[in-house]
CSV table of C-alpha atoms in Angstrom, one decimal:
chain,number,residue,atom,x,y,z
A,1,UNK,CA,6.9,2.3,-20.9
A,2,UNK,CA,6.2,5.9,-21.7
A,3,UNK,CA,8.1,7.8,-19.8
A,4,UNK,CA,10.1,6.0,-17.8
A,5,UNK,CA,11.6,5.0,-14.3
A,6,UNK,CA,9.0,4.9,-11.1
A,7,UNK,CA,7.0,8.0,-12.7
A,8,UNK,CA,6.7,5.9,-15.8
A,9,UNK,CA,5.1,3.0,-13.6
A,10,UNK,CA,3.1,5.3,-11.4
A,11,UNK,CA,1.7,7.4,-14.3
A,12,UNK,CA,0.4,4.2,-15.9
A,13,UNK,CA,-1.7,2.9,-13.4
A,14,UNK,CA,-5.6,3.7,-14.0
A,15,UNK,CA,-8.6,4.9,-11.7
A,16,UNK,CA,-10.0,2.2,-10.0
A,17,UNK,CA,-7.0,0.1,-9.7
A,18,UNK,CA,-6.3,-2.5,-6.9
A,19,UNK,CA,-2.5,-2.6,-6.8
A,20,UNK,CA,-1.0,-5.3,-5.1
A,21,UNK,CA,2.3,-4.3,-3.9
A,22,UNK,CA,4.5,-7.6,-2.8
A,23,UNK,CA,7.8,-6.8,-0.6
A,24,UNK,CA,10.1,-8.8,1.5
A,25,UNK,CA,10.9,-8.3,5.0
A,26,UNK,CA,14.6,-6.4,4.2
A,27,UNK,CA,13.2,-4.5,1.0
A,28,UNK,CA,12.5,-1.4,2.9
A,29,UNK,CA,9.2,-0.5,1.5
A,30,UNK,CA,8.8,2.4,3.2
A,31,UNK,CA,11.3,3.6,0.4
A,32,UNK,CA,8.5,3.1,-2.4
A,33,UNK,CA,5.7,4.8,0.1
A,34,UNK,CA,8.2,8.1,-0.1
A,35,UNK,CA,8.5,7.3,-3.9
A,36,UNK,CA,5.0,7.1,-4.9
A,37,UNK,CA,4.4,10.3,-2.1
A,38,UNK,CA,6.8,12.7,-3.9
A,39,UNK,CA,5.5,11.4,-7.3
A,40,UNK,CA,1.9,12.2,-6.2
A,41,UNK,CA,2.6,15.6,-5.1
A,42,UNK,CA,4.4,16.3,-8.2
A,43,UNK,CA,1.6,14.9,-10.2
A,44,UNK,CA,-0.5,16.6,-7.8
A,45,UNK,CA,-2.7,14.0,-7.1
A,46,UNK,CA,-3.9,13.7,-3.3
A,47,UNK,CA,-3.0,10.9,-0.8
A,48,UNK,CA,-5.1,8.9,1.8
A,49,UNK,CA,-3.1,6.7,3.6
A,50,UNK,CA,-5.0,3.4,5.4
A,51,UNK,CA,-3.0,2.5,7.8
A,52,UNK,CA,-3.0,-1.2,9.7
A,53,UNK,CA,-1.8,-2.3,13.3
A,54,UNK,CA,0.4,1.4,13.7
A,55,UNK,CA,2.3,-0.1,10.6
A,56,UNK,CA,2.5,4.0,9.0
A,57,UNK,CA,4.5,4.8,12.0
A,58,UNK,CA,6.9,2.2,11.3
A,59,UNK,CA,7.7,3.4,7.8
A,60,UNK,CA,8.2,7.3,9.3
A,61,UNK,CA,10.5,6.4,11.9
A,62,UNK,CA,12.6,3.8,9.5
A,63,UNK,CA,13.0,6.9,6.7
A,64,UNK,CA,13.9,9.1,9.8
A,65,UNK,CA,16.4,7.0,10.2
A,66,UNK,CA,17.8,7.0,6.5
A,67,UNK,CA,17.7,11.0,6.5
A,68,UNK,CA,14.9,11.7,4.7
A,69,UNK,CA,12.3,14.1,4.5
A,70,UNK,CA,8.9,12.8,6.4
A,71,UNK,CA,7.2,16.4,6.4
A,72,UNK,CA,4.9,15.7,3.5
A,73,UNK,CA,3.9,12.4,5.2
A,74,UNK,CA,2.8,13.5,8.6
A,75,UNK,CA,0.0,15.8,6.4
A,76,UNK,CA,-1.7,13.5,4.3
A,77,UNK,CA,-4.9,12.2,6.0
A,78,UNK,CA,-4.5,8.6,7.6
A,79,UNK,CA,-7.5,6.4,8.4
A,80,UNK,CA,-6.2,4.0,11.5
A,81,UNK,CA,-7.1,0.6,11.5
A,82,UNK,CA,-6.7,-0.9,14.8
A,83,UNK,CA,-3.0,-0.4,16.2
A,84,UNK,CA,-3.2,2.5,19.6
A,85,UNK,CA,-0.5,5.0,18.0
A,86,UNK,CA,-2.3,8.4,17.6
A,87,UNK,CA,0.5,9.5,14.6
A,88,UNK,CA,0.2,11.9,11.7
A,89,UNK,CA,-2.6,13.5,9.9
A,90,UNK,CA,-5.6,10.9,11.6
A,91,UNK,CA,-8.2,11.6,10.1
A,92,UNK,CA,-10.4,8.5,10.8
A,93,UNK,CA,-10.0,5.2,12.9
A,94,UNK,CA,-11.6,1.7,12.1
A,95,UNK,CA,-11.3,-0.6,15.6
A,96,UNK,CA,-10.5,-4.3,14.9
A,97,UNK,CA,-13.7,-5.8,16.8
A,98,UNK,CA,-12.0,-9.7,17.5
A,99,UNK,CA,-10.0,-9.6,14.8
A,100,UNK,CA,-12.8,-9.0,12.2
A,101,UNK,CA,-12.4,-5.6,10.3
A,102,UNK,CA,-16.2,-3.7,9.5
A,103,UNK,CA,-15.7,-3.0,6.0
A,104,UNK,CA,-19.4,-1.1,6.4
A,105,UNK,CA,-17.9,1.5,9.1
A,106,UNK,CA,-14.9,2.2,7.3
A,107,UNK,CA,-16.7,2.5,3.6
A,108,UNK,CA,-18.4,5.4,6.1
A,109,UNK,CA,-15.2,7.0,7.4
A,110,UNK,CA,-13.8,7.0,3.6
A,111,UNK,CA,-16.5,8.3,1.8
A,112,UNK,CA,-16.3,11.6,4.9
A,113,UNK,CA,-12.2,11.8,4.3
A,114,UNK,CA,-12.0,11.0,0.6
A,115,UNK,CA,-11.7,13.7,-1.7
A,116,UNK,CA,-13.7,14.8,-4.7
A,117,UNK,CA,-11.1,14.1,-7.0
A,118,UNK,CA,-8.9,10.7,-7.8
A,119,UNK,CA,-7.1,9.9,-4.7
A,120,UNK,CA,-3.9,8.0,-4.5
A,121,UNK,CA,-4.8,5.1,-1.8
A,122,UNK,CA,-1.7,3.8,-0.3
A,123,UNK,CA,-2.6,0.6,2.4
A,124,UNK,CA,-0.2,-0.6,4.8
A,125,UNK,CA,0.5,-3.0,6.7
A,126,UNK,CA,-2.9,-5.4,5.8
A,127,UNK,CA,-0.9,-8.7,5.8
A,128,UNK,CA,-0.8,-8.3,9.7
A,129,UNK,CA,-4.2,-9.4,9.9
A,130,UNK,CA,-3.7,-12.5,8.4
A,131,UNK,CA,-1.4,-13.4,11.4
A,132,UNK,CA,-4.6,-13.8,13.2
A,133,UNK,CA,-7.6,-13.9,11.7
A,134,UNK,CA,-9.4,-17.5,11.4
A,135,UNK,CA,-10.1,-18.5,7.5
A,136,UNK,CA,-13.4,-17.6,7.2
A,137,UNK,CA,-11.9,-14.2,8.2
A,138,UNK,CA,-9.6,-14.4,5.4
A,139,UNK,CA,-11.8,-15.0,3.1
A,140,UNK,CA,-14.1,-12.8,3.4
A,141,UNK,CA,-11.2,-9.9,3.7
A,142,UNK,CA,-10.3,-10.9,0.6
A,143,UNK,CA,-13.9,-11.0,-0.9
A,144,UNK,CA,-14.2,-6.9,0.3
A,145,UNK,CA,-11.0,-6.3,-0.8
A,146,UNK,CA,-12.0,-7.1,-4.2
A,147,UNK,CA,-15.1,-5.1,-4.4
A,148,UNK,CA,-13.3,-1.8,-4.6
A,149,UNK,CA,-11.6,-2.9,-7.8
A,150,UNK,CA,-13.1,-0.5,-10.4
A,151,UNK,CA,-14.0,1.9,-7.6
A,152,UNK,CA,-12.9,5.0,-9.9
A,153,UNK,CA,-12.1,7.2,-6.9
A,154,UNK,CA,-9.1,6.1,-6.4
A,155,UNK,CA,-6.2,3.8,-7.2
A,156,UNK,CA,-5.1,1.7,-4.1
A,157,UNK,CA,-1.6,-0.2,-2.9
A,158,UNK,CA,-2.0,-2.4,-1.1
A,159,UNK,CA,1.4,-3.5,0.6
A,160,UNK,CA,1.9,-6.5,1.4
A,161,UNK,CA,5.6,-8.8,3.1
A,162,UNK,CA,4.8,-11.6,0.8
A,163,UNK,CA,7.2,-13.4,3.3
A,164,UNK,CA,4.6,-13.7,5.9
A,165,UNK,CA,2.0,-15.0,3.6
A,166,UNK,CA,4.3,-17.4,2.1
A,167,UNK,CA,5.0,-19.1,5.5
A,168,UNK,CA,1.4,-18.4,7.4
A,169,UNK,CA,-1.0,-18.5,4.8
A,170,UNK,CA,0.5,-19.5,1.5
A,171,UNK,CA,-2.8,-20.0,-0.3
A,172,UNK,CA,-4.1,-15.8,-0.1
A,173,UNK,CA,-0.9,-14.6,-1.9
A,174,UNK,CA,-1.8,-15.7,-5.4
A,175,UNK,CA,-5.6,-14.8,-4.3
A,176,UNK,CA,-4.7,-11.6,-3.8
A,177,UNK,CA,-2.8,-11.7,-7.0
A,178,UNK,CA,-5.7,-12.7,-9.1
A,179,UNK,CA,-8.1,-10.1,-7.7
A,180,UNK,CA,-5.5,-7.5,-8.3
A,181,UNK,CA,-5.5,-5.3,-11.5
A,182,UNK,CA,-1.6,-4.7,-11.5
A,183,UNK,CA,0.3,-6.7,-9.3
A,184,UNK,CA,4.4,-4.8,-8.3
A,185,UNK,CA,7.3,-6.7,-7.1
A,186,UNK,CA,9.7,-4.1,-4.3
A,187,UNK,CA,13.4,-5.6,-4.4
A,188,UNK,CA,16.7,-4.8,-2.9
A,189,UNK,CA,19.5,-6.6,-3.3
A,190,UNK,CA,23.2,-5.3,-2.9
A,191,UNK,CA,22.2,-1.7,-2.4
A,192,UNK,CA,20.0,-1.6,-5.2
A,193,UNK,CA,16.4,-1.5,-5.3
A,194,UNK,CA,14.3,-2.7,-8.2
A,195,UNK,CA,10.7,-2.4,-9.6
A,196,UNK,CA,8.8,-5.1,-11.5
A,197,UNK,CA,5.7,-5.0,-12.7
A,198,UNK,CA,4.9,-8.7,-13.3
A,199,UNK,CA,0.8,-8.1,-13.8
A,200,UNK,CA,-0.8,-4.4,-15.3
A,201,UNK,CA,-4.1,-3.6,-16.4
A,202,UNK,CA,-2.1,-1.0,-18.7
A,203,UNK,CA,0.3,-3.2,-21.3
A,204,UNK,CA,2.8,-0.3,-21.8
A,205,UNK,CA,3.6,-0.7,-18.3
A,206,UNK,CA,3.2,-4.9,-17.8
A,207,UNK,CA,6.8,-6.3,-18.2
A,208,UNK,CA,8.2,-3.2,-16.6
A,209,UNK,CA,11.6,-3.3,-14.5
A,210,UNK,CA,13.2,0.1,-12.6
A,211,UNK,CA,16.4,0.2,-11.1
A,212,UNK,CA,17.9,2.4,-8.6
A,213,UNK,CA,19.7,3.4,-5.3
A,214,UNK,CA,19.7,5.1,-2.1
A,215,UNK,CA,20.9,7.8,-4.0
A,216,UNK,CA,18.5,7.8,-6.4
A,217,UNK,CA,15.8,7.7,-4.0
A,218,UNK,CA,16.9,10.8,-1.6
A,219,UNK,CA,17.1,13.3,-4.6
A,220,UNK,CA,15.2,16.2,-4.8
């Protein structure tokens, strides 16, 4: 990896990446959102945050909590998915019509907030839908997930608790794996977090594993 640690990991992903991000339910992910945030605005790349079911929020309040900085979060543009919170930088807001997402309305809102340089695409909180969407739903979520690989204005996370795939529907996780161009595995165990990059588009970075703490996280 060339040079090392998350920046190492984050510098070797590629325009038009889909990034699948895979956490557990006590990883604290919101921990690798403030991460790749600091990284992108050292690297000066800009952020657009898509944010599902009020699941940005969430993060904020949990790194609040830990003593953290959220200042540079609550200005990067957010386009809402469903959820009612009116929170941060909003800059665009997608309604859940029955539980079916309109992938041609927010394509519309993106193209109006994206922009016209590579944009860091952070996406949280999508496994929520698939709490309650029927199958065909799923599906075809999937499917339009998978047409913005190779969209070369960005490079988009997607986070996702594998734990709630795993127990409600099993079968997306290694879909969503497969259409992914890198796929990243959050851990924590014993007060230390952990990196892995199990899948990469880019081979210095496939095979990949960071370590660090709390500590390591909160310095400036």
């Amino acid at each position: 990896m060339r040079n090392g640690g998350i920046e190492g990991v984050l510098s070797g992903l590629k325009p038009g990446e889909t990034v699948l991000v895979e956490h557990d339910s006590v990883s604290s992910p919101e921990l690798f959102l403030y991460l790749l945030s600091r990284w992108c605005a050292s690297a000066e790349k800009p952020l657009l945050i898509d944010d599902f079911s009020d699941t940005f929020p969430e993060y904020v309040a949990r790194l609040e909590l830990m003593g953290l900085d959220v200042g540079p979060l609550m200005e990067v543009p957010v386009i809402k998915i469903g959820g009612r919170r009116k929170f941060g930088n909003v800059a665009g807001r997608v309604d859940l019509d029955k539980y079916s997402l309109d992938f041609g309305y927010y394509n519309r809102i993106y193209q109006n907030v994206v922009p016209g340089e590579l944009v860091c695409n952070p996406v949280l909180g999508m496994h929520k839908l698939f709490v309650v969407l029927e199958r065909t739903a799923l599906i075809r979520l999937v499917r339009n997930v998978s047409t913005f690989v190779g969209n070369r204005s960005r490079f988009a996370l997607y986070f996702i608790n594998r734990d709630v795939l795993e127990r409600v529907t099993p079968e997306l996780l290694p879909l969503l794996e497969e259409i992914s161009s890198t796929v990243l595995m959050w851990e924590a165990n014993g007060g230390e977090y952990r990196l892995r990059v199990v899948k990469a588009a880019n081979d210095e970075i496939l095979g990949s594993t960071v370590s660090l703490s709390f500590k390591d996280v909160a310095k400036k």
